[in-house]
Amino acid sequence: MGQLKVKDLCKTYIVNKRQNNVLRNINLTVEDGEMVAVMGPSGSGKSTLLYTVSGMDSATAGKVTFFGKEIDSLNAKEMSRIRLTEMGFIFQQMYLLKNLTIYDNIILPAYQANEGHGKRGRMEINERAKELMRKLGIIEIAENDITEVSGGQLQRACICRSLINQPKMIFADEPTGALNQQNSREVMRELCRINREGTTIMLVTHDSKVAAKSDRVLYIEDGTIKGEMKLGKFEEESEIRERERKLSGWLLEMGW
Protein backbone atom coordinates (compact mmCIF):
# COMPACT_ATOMS: atom_id res chain seq x y z
CA MET A 1 0.00 0.00 0.00
CA GLY A 2 1.70 3.20 -1.17
CA GLN A 3 1.59 5.93 1.42
CA LEU A 4 2.17 8.74 -1.03
CA LYS A 5 0.32 8.23 -4.30
CA VAL A 6 0.61 10.69 -7.15
CA LYS A 7 -1.63 10.30 -10.19
CA ASP A 8 -1.38 12.32 -13.44
CA LEU A 9 0.11 15.31 -11.60
CA CYS A 10 0.58 18.46 -13.67
CA LYS A 11 1.90 21.84 -12.64
CA THR A 12 1.70 24.79 -15.01
CA TYR A 13 2.84 28.35 -14.47
CA ILE A 14 1.78 31.21 -16.72
CA VAL A 15 4.73 33.55 -17.29
CA ASN A 16 4.27 36.57 -19.59
CA LYS A 17 1.09 34.98 -20.95
CA ARG A 18 3.06 31.89 -21.94
CA GLN A 19 2.29 28.51 -20.45
CA ASN A 20 5.20 26.78 -18.79
CA ASN A 21 4.49 23.10 -18.02
CA VAL A 22 6.84 22.36 -15.13
CA LEU A 23 5.37 18.93 -14.34
CA ARG A 24 3.57 16.77 -16.90
CA ASN A 25 1.51 13.71 -15.96
CA ILE A 26 3.66 12.51 -13.08
CA ASN A 27 2.69 9.13 -11.63
CA LEU A 28 4.54 7.72 -8.63
CA THR A 29 4.09 5.87 -5.37
CA VAL A 30 6.27 6.07 -2.28
CA GLU A 31 5.85 3.10 0.06
CA ASP A 32 5.74 3.33 3.83
CA GLY A 33 9.30 3.27 5.21
CA GLU A 34 10.93 3.90 1.83
CA MET A 35 13.62 6.47 1.07
CA VAL A 36 13.28 7.86 -2.45
CA ALA A 37 15.69 10.31 -4.09
CA VAL A 38 14.69 12.57 -6.98
CA MET A 39 17.44 13.60 -9.39
CA GLY A 40 17.59 15.46 -12.68
CA PRO A 41 19.14 18.49 -14.37
CA SER A 42 18.54 22.04 -13.08
CA GLY A 43 15.09 23.29 -14.00
CA SER A 44 13.74 19.77 -14.55
CA GLY A 45 10.98 20.19 -11.94
CA LYS A 46 12.54 18.32 -8.97
CA SER A 47 11.77 20.92 -6.29
CA THR A 48 8.38 21.73 -7.81
CA LEU A 49 7.52 18.03 -7.54
CA LEU A 50 8.53 17.96 -3.87
CA TYR A 51 6.53 21.11 -3.08
CA THR A 52 3.46 19.94 -4.99
CA VAL A 53 3.24 16.44 -3.49
CA SER A 54 3.68 17.86 0.02
CA GLY A 55 0.92 20.43 -0.48
CA MET A 56 3.20 23.45 -0.15
CA ASP A 57 2.27 24.30 -3.72
CA SER A 58 -1.01 23.45 -5.43
CA ALA A 59 -1.22 21.14 -8.44
CA THR A 60 -2.75 22.35 -11.70
CA ALA A 61 -4.23 18.89 -12.34
CA GLY A 62 -3.97 15.37 -10.98
CA LYS A 63 -4.35 13.75 -7.60
CA VAL A 64 -2.07 13.41 -4.57
CA THR A 65 -3.02 10.98 -1.78
CA PHE A 66 -1.01 11.22 1.44
CA PHE A 67 -1.58 8.33 3.86
CA GLY A 68 -5.17 7.94 2.65
CA LYS A 69 -6.01 11.68 2.46
CA GLU A 70 -6.50 13.39 -0.87
CA ILE A 71 -4.58 16.56 -0.21
CA ASP A 72 -5.91 18.47 -3.21
CA SER A 73 -9.41 18.33 -1.69
CA LEU A 74 -8.34 19.81 1.68
CA ASN A 75 -8.79 23.46 2.57
CA ALA A 76 -5.80 25.62 3.56
CA LYS A 77 -6.35 25.11 7.30
CA GLU A 78 -6.58 21.31 7.03
CA MET A 79 -3.53 21.24 4.77
CA SER A 80 -1.40 23.32 7.11
CA ARG A 81 -2.42 21.03 9.99
CA ILE A 82 -1.22 17.97 8.05
CA ARG A 83 2.02 19.72 7.16
CA LEU A 84 2.57 20.62 10.81
CA THR A 85 1.68 17.25 12.36
CA GLU A 86 2.26 14.56 9.71
CA MET A 87 5.05 15.94 7.51
CA GLY A 88 8.56 17.11 8.25
CA PHE A 89 10.58 19.46 6.03
CA ILE A 90 14.33 19.97 5.58
CA PHE A 91 15.64 22.56 3.14
CA GLN A 92 19.03 23.55 1.76
CA GLN A 93 18.58 27.01 3.29
CA MET A 94 18.30 26.42 7.00
CA TYR A 95 15.29 28.46 8.01
CA LEU A 96 15.73 28.93 11.74
CA LEU A 97 14.54 31.95 13.69
CA LYS A 98 17.40 34.23 14.65
CA ASN A 99 15.92 35.42 17.94
CA LEU A 100 15.52 31.88 19.33
CA THR A 101 18.07 29.40 20.64
CA ILE A 102 18.66 26.12 18.78
CA TYR A 103 16.50 24.30 21.34
CA ASP A 104 13.63 26.80 21.08
CA ASN A 105 13.69 26.54 17.28
CA ILE A 106 13.33 22.76 17.57
CA ILE A 107 10.39 22.78 20.00
CA LEU A 108 8.46 25.60 18.29
CA PRO A 109 6.50 23.45 15.74
CA ALA A 110 5.55 21.02 18.51
CA TYR A 111 4.32 23.83 20.76
CA GLN A 112 2.23 25.08 17.81
CA ALA A 113 0.77 21.59 17.26
CA ASN A 114 0.18 21.18 21.02
CA GLU A 115 -1.85 24.38 21.50
CA GLY A 116 -4.47 23.90 24.17
CA HIS A 117 -3.01 20.61 25.41
CA GLY A 118 -1.47 22.11 28.51
CA LYS A 119 1.65 21.64 30.58
CA ARG A 120 2.01 17.86 30.35
CA GLY A 121 2.11 18.03 26.57
CA ARG A 122 4.84 20.68 26.73
CA MET A 123 6.91 18.58 29.13
CA GLU A 124 6.70 15.62 26.75
CA ILE A 125 7.78 17.86 23.86
CA ASN A 126 10.76 19.16 25.85
CA GLU A 127 11.87 15.61 26.62
CA ARG A 128 11.42 14.53 22.99
CA ALA A 129 13.46 17.51 21.79
CA LYS A 130 16.31 16.70 24.19
CA GLU A 131 16.26 13.05 23.14
CA LEU A 132 16.41 14.00 19.44
CA MET A 133 19.27 16.43 20.09
CA ARG A 134 21.16 13.75 22.00
CA LYS A 135 20.65 11.27 19.16
CA LEU A 136 21.92 13.76 16.60
CA GLY A 137 24.86 14.82 18.76
CA ILE A 138 23.87 18.48 19.27
CA ILE A 139 22.58 18.54 22.86
CA GLU A 140 25.58 20.63 23.92
CA ILE A 141 24.53 23.51 21.64
CA ALA A 142 20.90 23.61 22.87
CA GLU A 143 21.19 27.09 24.36
CA ASN A 144 23.35 28.55 21.57
CA ASP A 145 22.09 31.12 19.11
CA ILE A 146 21.93 29.99 15.50
CA THR A 147 24.89 32.23 14.61
CA GLU A 148 27.17 30.41 17.06
CA VAL A 149 27.18 26.93 15.50
CA SER A 150 28.50 25.22 12.35
CA GLY A 151 26.49 24.53 9.18
CA GLY A 152 26.43 20.81 9.93
CA GLN A 153 25.11 21.42 13.44
CA LEU A 154 22.46 23.78 12.07
CA GLN A 155 21.28 21.21 9.55
CA ARG A 156 21.10 18.58 12.28
CA ALA A 157 19.01 21.03 14.31
CA CYS A 158 16.72 21.32 11.27
CA ILE A 159 16.43 17.52 11.19
CA CYS A 160 15.46 17.52 14.89
CA ARG A 161 12.88 20.20 14.19
CA SER A 162 11.48 18.20 11.24
CA LEU A 163 11.10 15.14 13.52
CA ILE A 164 9.69 16.84 16.62
CA ASN A 165 6.05 16.12 15.70
CA GLN A 166 6.86 12.49 14.81
CA PRO A 167 5.88 12.92 11.15
CA LYS A 168 4.87 10.07 8.87
CA MET A 169 7.09 11.40 6.12
CA ILE A 170 9.98 13.81 5.65
CA PHE A 171 10.42 15.91 2.51
CA ALA A 172 13.98 17.13 2.03
CA ASP A 173 15.08 19.58 -0.67
CA GLU A 174 18.86 19.42 -1.20
CA PRO A 175 19.42 18.73 2.53
CA THR A 176 23.20 18.57 2.05
CA GLY A 177 23.43 21.24 -0.67
CA ALA A 178 25.01 23.91 1.55
CA LEU A 179 27.34 21.58 3.48
CA ASN A 180 30.92 20.41 3.07
CA GLN A 181 31.56 16.69 2.52
CA GLN A 182 32.14 15.83 6.16
CA ASN A 183 28.92 17.54 7.32
CA SER A 184 27.06 16.13 4.34
CA ARG A 185 28.07 12.59 5.35
CA GLU A 186 26.97 13.18 8.95
CA VAL A 187 23.60 14.55 7.91
CA MET A 188 23.02 11.63 5.52
CA ARG A 189 24.00 9.16 8.23
CA GLU A 190 21.25 10.64 10.42
CA LEU A 191 18.66 10.59 7.62
CA CYS A 192 19.47 6.93 6.88
CA ARG A 193 19.12 6.07 10.56
CA ILE A 194 15.78 7.88 10.84
CA ASN A 195 14.60 6.04 7.73
CA ARG A 196 15.65 2.66 9.17
CA GLU A 197 13.64 3.52 12.27
CA GLY A 198 10.56 3.78 10.06
CA THR A 199 10.17 7.37 8.80
CA THR A 200 9.47 7.59 5.07
CA ILE A 201 11.73 10.08 3.25
CA MET A 202 11.54 11.75 -0.15
CA LEU A 203 14.53 13.88 -1.01
CA VAL A 204 15.66 16.00 -3.93
CA THR A 205 19.41 16.03 -4.56
CA HIS A 206 21.96 16.72 -7.27
CA ASP A 207 24.58 14.69 -5.39
CA SER A 208 24.86 11.06 -6.53
CA LYS A 209 26.68 10.16 -3.27
CA VAL A 210 23.57 11.25 -1.37
CA ALA A 211 21.17 9.51 -3.77
CA ALA A 212 23.19 6.25 -3.60
CA LYS A 213 22.00 5.85 0.02
CA SER A 214 18.32 5.81 -0.95
CA ASP A 215 16.23 2.72 -1.79
CA ARG A 216 15.21 4.07 -5.17
CA VAL A 217 16.15 6.98 -7.43
CA LEU A 218 13.72 8.74 -9.77
CA TYR A 219 15.17 10.67 -12.70
CA ILE A 220 13.12 13.65 -13.81
CA GLU A 221 13.69 15.67 -16.96
CA ASP A 222 11.46 18.31 -18.62
CA GLY A 223 8.82 17.69 -15.97
CA THR A 224 8.41 13.95 -16.57
CA ILE A 225 9.87 10.92 -14.83
CA LYS A 226 12.26 9.44 -17.41
CA GLY A 227 13.32 6.43 -15.37
CA GLU A 228 13.87 4.91 -11.97
CA MET A 229 16.61 2.84 -10.43
CA LYS A 230 16.04 0.45 -7.55
CA LEU A 231 19.02 0.17 -5.23
CA GLY A 232 17.35 -1.51 -2.22
CA LYS A 233 17.89 -0.61 1.44
CA PHE A 234 21.31 0.80 2.29
CA GLU A 235 22.56 -1.50 5.06
CA GLU A 236 26.36 -1.43 5.20
CA GLU A 237 28.95 1.30 4.63
CA SER A 238 30.97 -1.28 2.67
CA GLU A 239 28.27 -1.32 -0.05
CA ILE A 240 28.46 2.38 -0.79
CA ARG A 241 31.15 2.31 -3.50
CA GLU A 242 29.30 -0.34 -5.47
CA ARG A 243 25.99 1.53 -5.11
CA GLU A 244 27.62 4.79 -6.23
CA ARG A 245 29.20 3.04 -9.23
CA LYS A 246 25.88 1.48 -10.27
CA LEU A 247 24.03 4.76 -9.87
CA SER A 248 26.66 6.78 -11.79
CA GLY A 249 26.48 4.36 -14.72
CA TRP A 250 22.70 4.62 -14.79
CA LEU A 251 22.75 8.42 -14.54
CA LEU A 252 25.07 8.56 -17.55
CA GLU A 253 22.60 6.44 -19.52
CA MET A 254 19.85 8.84 -18.51
CA GLY A 255 21.91 11.72 -19.93
CA TRP A 256 22.95 13.23 -16.57
Tab-separated table of C-alpha atoms in Angstrom:
chain	number	residue	atom	x	y	z
A	1	MET	CA	0.000	0.000	0.000
A	2	GLY	CA	1.697	3.196	-1.173
A	3	GLN	CA	1.589	5.931	1.415
A	4	LEU	CA	2.173	8.740	-1.032
A	5	LYS	CA	0.322	8.228	-4.300
A	6	VAL	CA	0.614	10.689	-7.147
A	7	LYS	CA	-1.630	10.304	-10.193
A	8	ASP	CA	-1.384	12.320	-13.439
A	9	LEU	CA	0.109	15.306	-11.598
A	10	CYS	CA	0.582	18.456	-13.669
A	11	LYS	CA	1.898	21.842	-12.642
A	12	THR	CA	1.704	24.788	-15.012
A	13	TYR	CA	2.843	28.351	-14.474
A	14	ILE	CA	1.783	31.206	-16.717
A	15	VAL	CA	4.726	33.546	-17.293
A	16	ASN	CA	4.274	36.570	-19.587
A	17	LYS	CA	1.088	34.979	-20.951
A	18	ARG	CA	3.065	31.892	-21.943
A	19	GLN	CA	2.286	28.513	-20.454
A	20	ASN	CA	5.198	26.783	-18.788
A	21	ASN	CA	4.491	23.098	-18.015
A	22	VAL	CA	6.843	22.362	-15.133
A	23	LEU	CA	5.373	18.931	-14.338
A	24	ARG	CA	3.574	16.768	-16.903
A	25	ASN	CA	1.512	13.708	-15.959
A	26	ILE	CA	3.664	12.513	-13.078
A	27	ASN	CA	2.689	9.126	-11.626
A	28	LEU	CA	4.541	7.721	-8.634
A	29	THR	CA	4.094	5.868	-5.370
A	30	VAL	CA	6.270	6.067	-2.279
A	31	GLU	CA	5.851	3.104	0.057
A	32	ASP	CA	5.738	3.335	3.835
A	33	GLY	CA	9.305	3.271	5.207
A	34	GLU	CA	10.925	3.902	1.828
A	35	MET	CA	13.620	6.471	1.068
A	36	VAL	CA	13.283	7.860	-2.448
A	37	ALA	CA	15.687	10.307	-4.091
A	38	VAL	CA	14.688	12.570	-6.981
A	39	MET	CA	17.438	13.597	-9.387
A	40	GLY	CA	17.590	15.458	-12.676
A	41	PRO	CA	19.141	18.493	-14.372
A	42	SER	CA	18.545	22.036	-13.084
A	43	GLY	CA	15.092	23.288	-13.997
A	44	SER	CA	13.744	19.767	-14.551
A	45	GLY	CA	10.984	20.186	-11.940
A	46	LYS	CA	12.545	18.324	-8.974
A	47	SER	CA	11.769	20.921	-6.294
A	48	THR	CA	8.377	21.730	-7.809
A	49	LEU	CA	7.519	18.027	-7.545
A	50	LEU	CA	8.528	17.959	-3.868
A	51	TYR	CA	6.532	21.112	-3.076
A	52	THR	CA	3.459	19.941	-4.990
A	53	VAL	CA	3.237	16.438	-3.493
A	54	SER	CA	3.678	17.860	0.021
A	55	GLY	CA	0.916	20.429	-0.480
A	56	MET	CA	3.204	23.454	-0.154
A	57	ASP	CA	2.267	24.298	-3.715
A	58	SER	CA	-1.012	23.447	-5.427
A	59	ALA	CA	-1.217	21.141	-8.438
A	60	THR	CA	-2.753	22.352	-11.697
A	61	ALA	CA	-4.232	18.893	-12.337
A	62	GLY	CA	-3.967	15.373	-10.982
A	63	LYS	CA	-4.351	13.752	-7.603
A	64	VAL	CA	-2.069	13.407	-4.567
A	65	THR	CA	-3.019	10.978	-1.779
A	66	PHE	CA	-1.005	11.225	1.437
A	67	PHE	CA	-1.583	8.334	3.861
A	68	GLY	CA	-5.166	7.942	2.650
A	69	LYS	CA	-6.007	11.676	2.463
A	70	GLU	CA	-6.504	13.385	-0.871
A	71	ILE	CA	-4.577	16.564	-0.207
A	72	ASP	CA	-5.910	18.470	-3.214
A	73	SER	CA	-9.406	18.326	-1.690
A	74	LEU	CA	-8.340	19.810	1.681
A	75	ASN	CA	-8.788	23.461	2.575
A	76	ALA	CA	-5.804	25.622	3.559
A	77	LYS	CA	-6.348	25.115	7.296
A	78	GLU	CA	-6.581	21.312	7.028
A	79	MET	CA	-3.530	21.241	4.770
A	80	SER	CA	-1.397	23.324	7.113
A	81	ARG	CA	-2.417	21.034	9.994
A	82	ILE	CA	-1.222	17.975	8.047
A	83	ARG	CA	2.024	19.721	7.160
A	84	LEU	CA	2.569	20.616	10.807
A	85	THR	CA	1.681	17.252	12.365
A	86	GLU	CA	2.262	14.559	9.707
A	87	MET	CA	5.047	15.943	7.505
A	88	GLY	CA	8.563	17.113	8.253
A	89	PHE	CA	10.583	19.461	6.029
A	90	ILE	CA	14.326	19.969	5.580
A	91	PHE	CA	15.639	22.560	3.137
A	92	GLN	CA	19.025	23.548	1.757
A	93	GLN	CA	18.584	27.012	3.293
A	94	MET	CA	18.298	26.417	7.000
A	95	TYR	CA	15.288	28.464	8.011
A	96	LEU	CA	15.732	28.926	11.736
A	97	LEU	CA	14.539	31.949	13.694
A	98	LYS	CA	17.403	34.235	14.651
A	99	ASN	CA	15.924	35.417	17.943
A	100	LEU	CA	15.519	31.883	19.327
A	101	THR	CA	18.074	29.403	20.640
A	102	ILE	CA	18.657	26.117	18.780
A	103	TYR	CA	16.497	24.298	21.338
A	104	ASP	CA	13.625	26.796	21.082
A	105	ASN	CA	13.695	26.536	17.278
A	106	ILE	CA	13.330	22.761	17.569
A	107	ILE	CA	10.388	22.781	20.004
A	108	LEU	CA	8.463	25.599	18.289
A	109	PRO	CA	6.495	23.453	15.742
A	110	ALA	CA	5.545	21.021	18.508
A	111	TYR	CA	4.315	23.828	20.758
A	112	GLN	CA	2.230	25.083	17.809
A	113	ALA	CA	0.773	21.593	17.263
A	114	ASN	CA	0.179	21.181	21.017
A	115	GLU	CA	-1.846	24.377	21.504
A	116	GLY	CA	-4.468	23.900	24.169
A	117	HIS	CA	-3.005	20.605	25.414
A	118	GLY	CA	-1.468	22.110	28.513
A	119	LYS	CA	1.645	21.637	30.581
A	120	ARG	CA	2.011	17.864	30.349
A	121	GLY	CA	2.107	18.032	26.572
A	122	ARG	CA	4.837	20.677	26.733
A	123	MET	CA	6.909	18.577	29.130
A	124	GLU	CA	6.702	15.618	26.748
A	125	ILE	CA	7.776	17.856	23.857
A	126	ASN	CA	10.761	19.156	25.847
A	127	GLU	CA	11.870	15.608	26.616
A	128	ARG	CA	11.418	14.534	22.995
A	129	ALA	CA	13.464	17.511	21.791
A	130	LYS	CA	16.314	16.701	24.187
A	131	GLU	CA	16.257	13.050	23.143
A	132	LEU	CA	16.414	14.000	19.439
A	133	MET	CA	19.268	16.431	20.095
A	134	ARG	CA	21.161	13.745	21.997
A	135	LYS	CA	20.648	11.267	19.157
A	136	LEU	CA	21.922	13.762	16.601
A	137	GLY	CA	24.857	14.820	18.762
A	138	ILE	CA	23.874	18.478	19.269
A	139	ILE	CA	22.578	18.538	22.860
A	140	GLU	CA	25.578	20.625	23.920
A	141	ILE	CA	24.533	23.510	21.637
A	142	ALA	CA	20.902	23.606	22.870
A	143	GLU	CA	21.190	27.091	24.356
A	144	ASN	CA	23.346	28.550	21.568
A	145	ASP	CA	22.092	31.120	19.106
A	146	ILE	CA	21.926	29.986	15.499
A	147	THR	CA	24.890	32.226	14.609
A	148	GLU	CA	27.171	30.407	17.055
A	149	VAL	CA	27.185	26.930	15.499
A	150	SER	CA	28.498	25.219	12.350
A	151	GLY	CA	26.492	24.525	9.181
A	152	GLY	CA	26.429	20.809	9.926
A	153	GLN	CA	25.112	21.421	13.439
A	154	LEU	CA	22.460	23.783	12.067
A	155	GLN	CA	21.278	21.211	9.550
A	156	ARG	CA	21.099	18.576	12.281
A	157	ALA	CA	19.009	21.027	14.310
A	158	CYS	CA	16.719	21.319	11.271
A	159	ILE	CA	16.427	17.515	11.195
A	160	CYS	CA	15.465	17.518	14.893
A	161	ARG	CA	12.879	20.199	14.190
A	162	SER	CA	11.477	18.205	11.245
A	163	LEU	CA	11.101	15.141	13.521
A	164	ILE	CA	9.693	16.842	16.617
A	165	ASN	CA	6.049	16.123	15.704
A	166	GLN	CA	6.862	12.491	14.806
A	167	PRO	CA	5.879	12.922	11.146
A	168	LYS	CA	4.867	10.067	8.870
A	169	MET	CA	7.090	11.398	6.121
A	170	ILE	CA	9.979	13.810	5.649
A	171	PHE	CA	10.415	15.913	2.514
A	172	ALA	CA	13.982	17.127	2.034
A	173	ASP	CA	15.077	19.577	-0.670
A	174	GLU	CA	18.862	19.423	-1.200
A	175	PRO	CA	19.416	18.733	2.532
A	176	THR	CA	23.201	18.572	2.052
A	177	GLY	CA	23.435	21.241	-0.665
A	178	ALA	CA	25.011	23.910	1.551
A	179	LEU	CA	27.337	21.580	3.480
A	180	ASN	CA	30.919	20.411	3.074
A	181	GLN	CA	31.561	16.693	2.520
A	182	GLN	CA	32.135	15.834	6.160
A	183	ASN	CA	28.921	17.542	7.317
A	184	SER	CA	27.056	16.132	4.339
A	185	ARG	CA	28.067	12.588	5.348
A	186	GLU	CA	26.974	13.178	8.951
A	187	VAL	CA	23.596	14.554	7.905
A	188	MET	CA	23.020	11.631	5.516
A	189	ARG	CA	23.996	9.163	8.234
A	190	GLU	CA	21.245	10.637	10.422
A	191	LEU	CA	18.663	10.594	7.617
A	192	CYS	CA	19.466	6.933	6.879
A	193	ARG	CA	19.115	6.067	10.559
A	194	ILE	CA	15.781	7.880	10.837
A	195	ASN	CA	14.602	6.037	7.733
A	196	ARG	CA	15.648	2.664	9.174
A	197	GLU	CA	13.642	3.517	12.272
A	198	GLY	CA	10.559	3.778	10.062
A	199	THR	CA	10.172	7.367	8.801
A	200	THR	CA	9.471	7.595	5.073
A	201	ILE	CA	11.734	10.083	3.248
A	202	MET	CA	11.539	11.745	-0.150
A	203	LEU	CA	14.534	13.881	-1.010
A	204	VAL	CA	15.664	15.996	-3.930
A	205	THR	CA	19.407	16.027	-4.564
A	206	HIS	CA	21.957	16.717	-7.273
A	207	ASP	CA	24.584	14.686	-5.387
A	208	SER	CA	24.856	11.055	-6.528
A	209	LYS	CA	26.683	10.163	-3.268
A	210	VAL	CA	23.574	11.247	-1.371
A	211	ALA	CA	21.165	9.511	-3.773
A	212	ALA	CA	23.190	6.255	-3.601
A	213	LYS	CA	22.002	5.855	0.017
A	214	SER	CA	18.323	5.807	-0.950
A	215	ASP	CA	16.231	2.722	-1.790
A	216	ARG	CA	15.207	4.073	-5.167
A	217	VAL	CA	16.152	6.977	-7.433
A	218	LEU	CA	13.718	8.736	-9.772
A	219	TYR	CA	15.170	10.672	-12.700
A	220	ILE	CA	13.123	13.648	-13.810
A	221	GLU	CA	13.686	15.666	-16.962
A	222	ASP	CA	11.460	18.308	-18.621
A	223	GLY	CA	8.820	17.688	-15.969
A	224	THR	CA	8.407	13.955	-16.566
A	225	ILE	CA	9.874	10.915	-14.834
A	226	LYS	CA	12.258	9.444	-17.412
A	227	GLY	CA	13.317	6.428	-15.373
A	228	GLU	CA	13.869	4.910	-11.969
A	229	MET	CA	16.608	2.839	-10.429
A	230	LYS	CA	16.039	0.452	-7.546
A	231	LEU	CA	19.019	0.167	-5.225
A	232	GLY	CA	17.346	-1.507	-2.225
A	233	LYS	CA	17.890	-0.608	1.440
A	234	PHE	CA	21.310	0.795	2.287
A	235	GLU	CA	22.564	-1.496	5.061
A	236	GLU	CA	26.361	-1.435	5.201
A	237	GLU	CA	28.947	1.305	4.629
A	238	SER	CA	30.973	-1.283	2.675
A	239	GLU	CA	28.269	-1.321	-0.053
A	240	ILE	CA	28.465	2.383	-0.790
A	241	ARG	CA	31.150	2.314	-3.496
A	242	GLU	CA	29.297	-0.343	-5.470
A	243	ARG	CA	25.990	1.531	-5.108
A	244	GLU	CA	27.618	4.789	-6.229
A	245	ARG	CA	29.198	3.041	-9.230
A	246	LYS	CA	25.880	1.483	-10.266
A	247	LEU	CA	24.027	4.756	-9.875
A	248	SER	CA	26.657	6.785	-11.788
A	249	GLY	CA	26.483	4.365	-14.716
A	250	TRP	CA	22.697	4.620	-14.794
A	251	LEU	CA	22.747	8.424	-14.544
A	252	LEU	CA	25.075	8.555	-17.554
A	253	GLU	CA	22.604	6.441	-19.519
A	254	MET	CA	19.849	8.842	-18.506
A	255	GLY	CA	21.906	11.724	-19.930
A	256	TRP	CA	22.950	13.225	-16.569
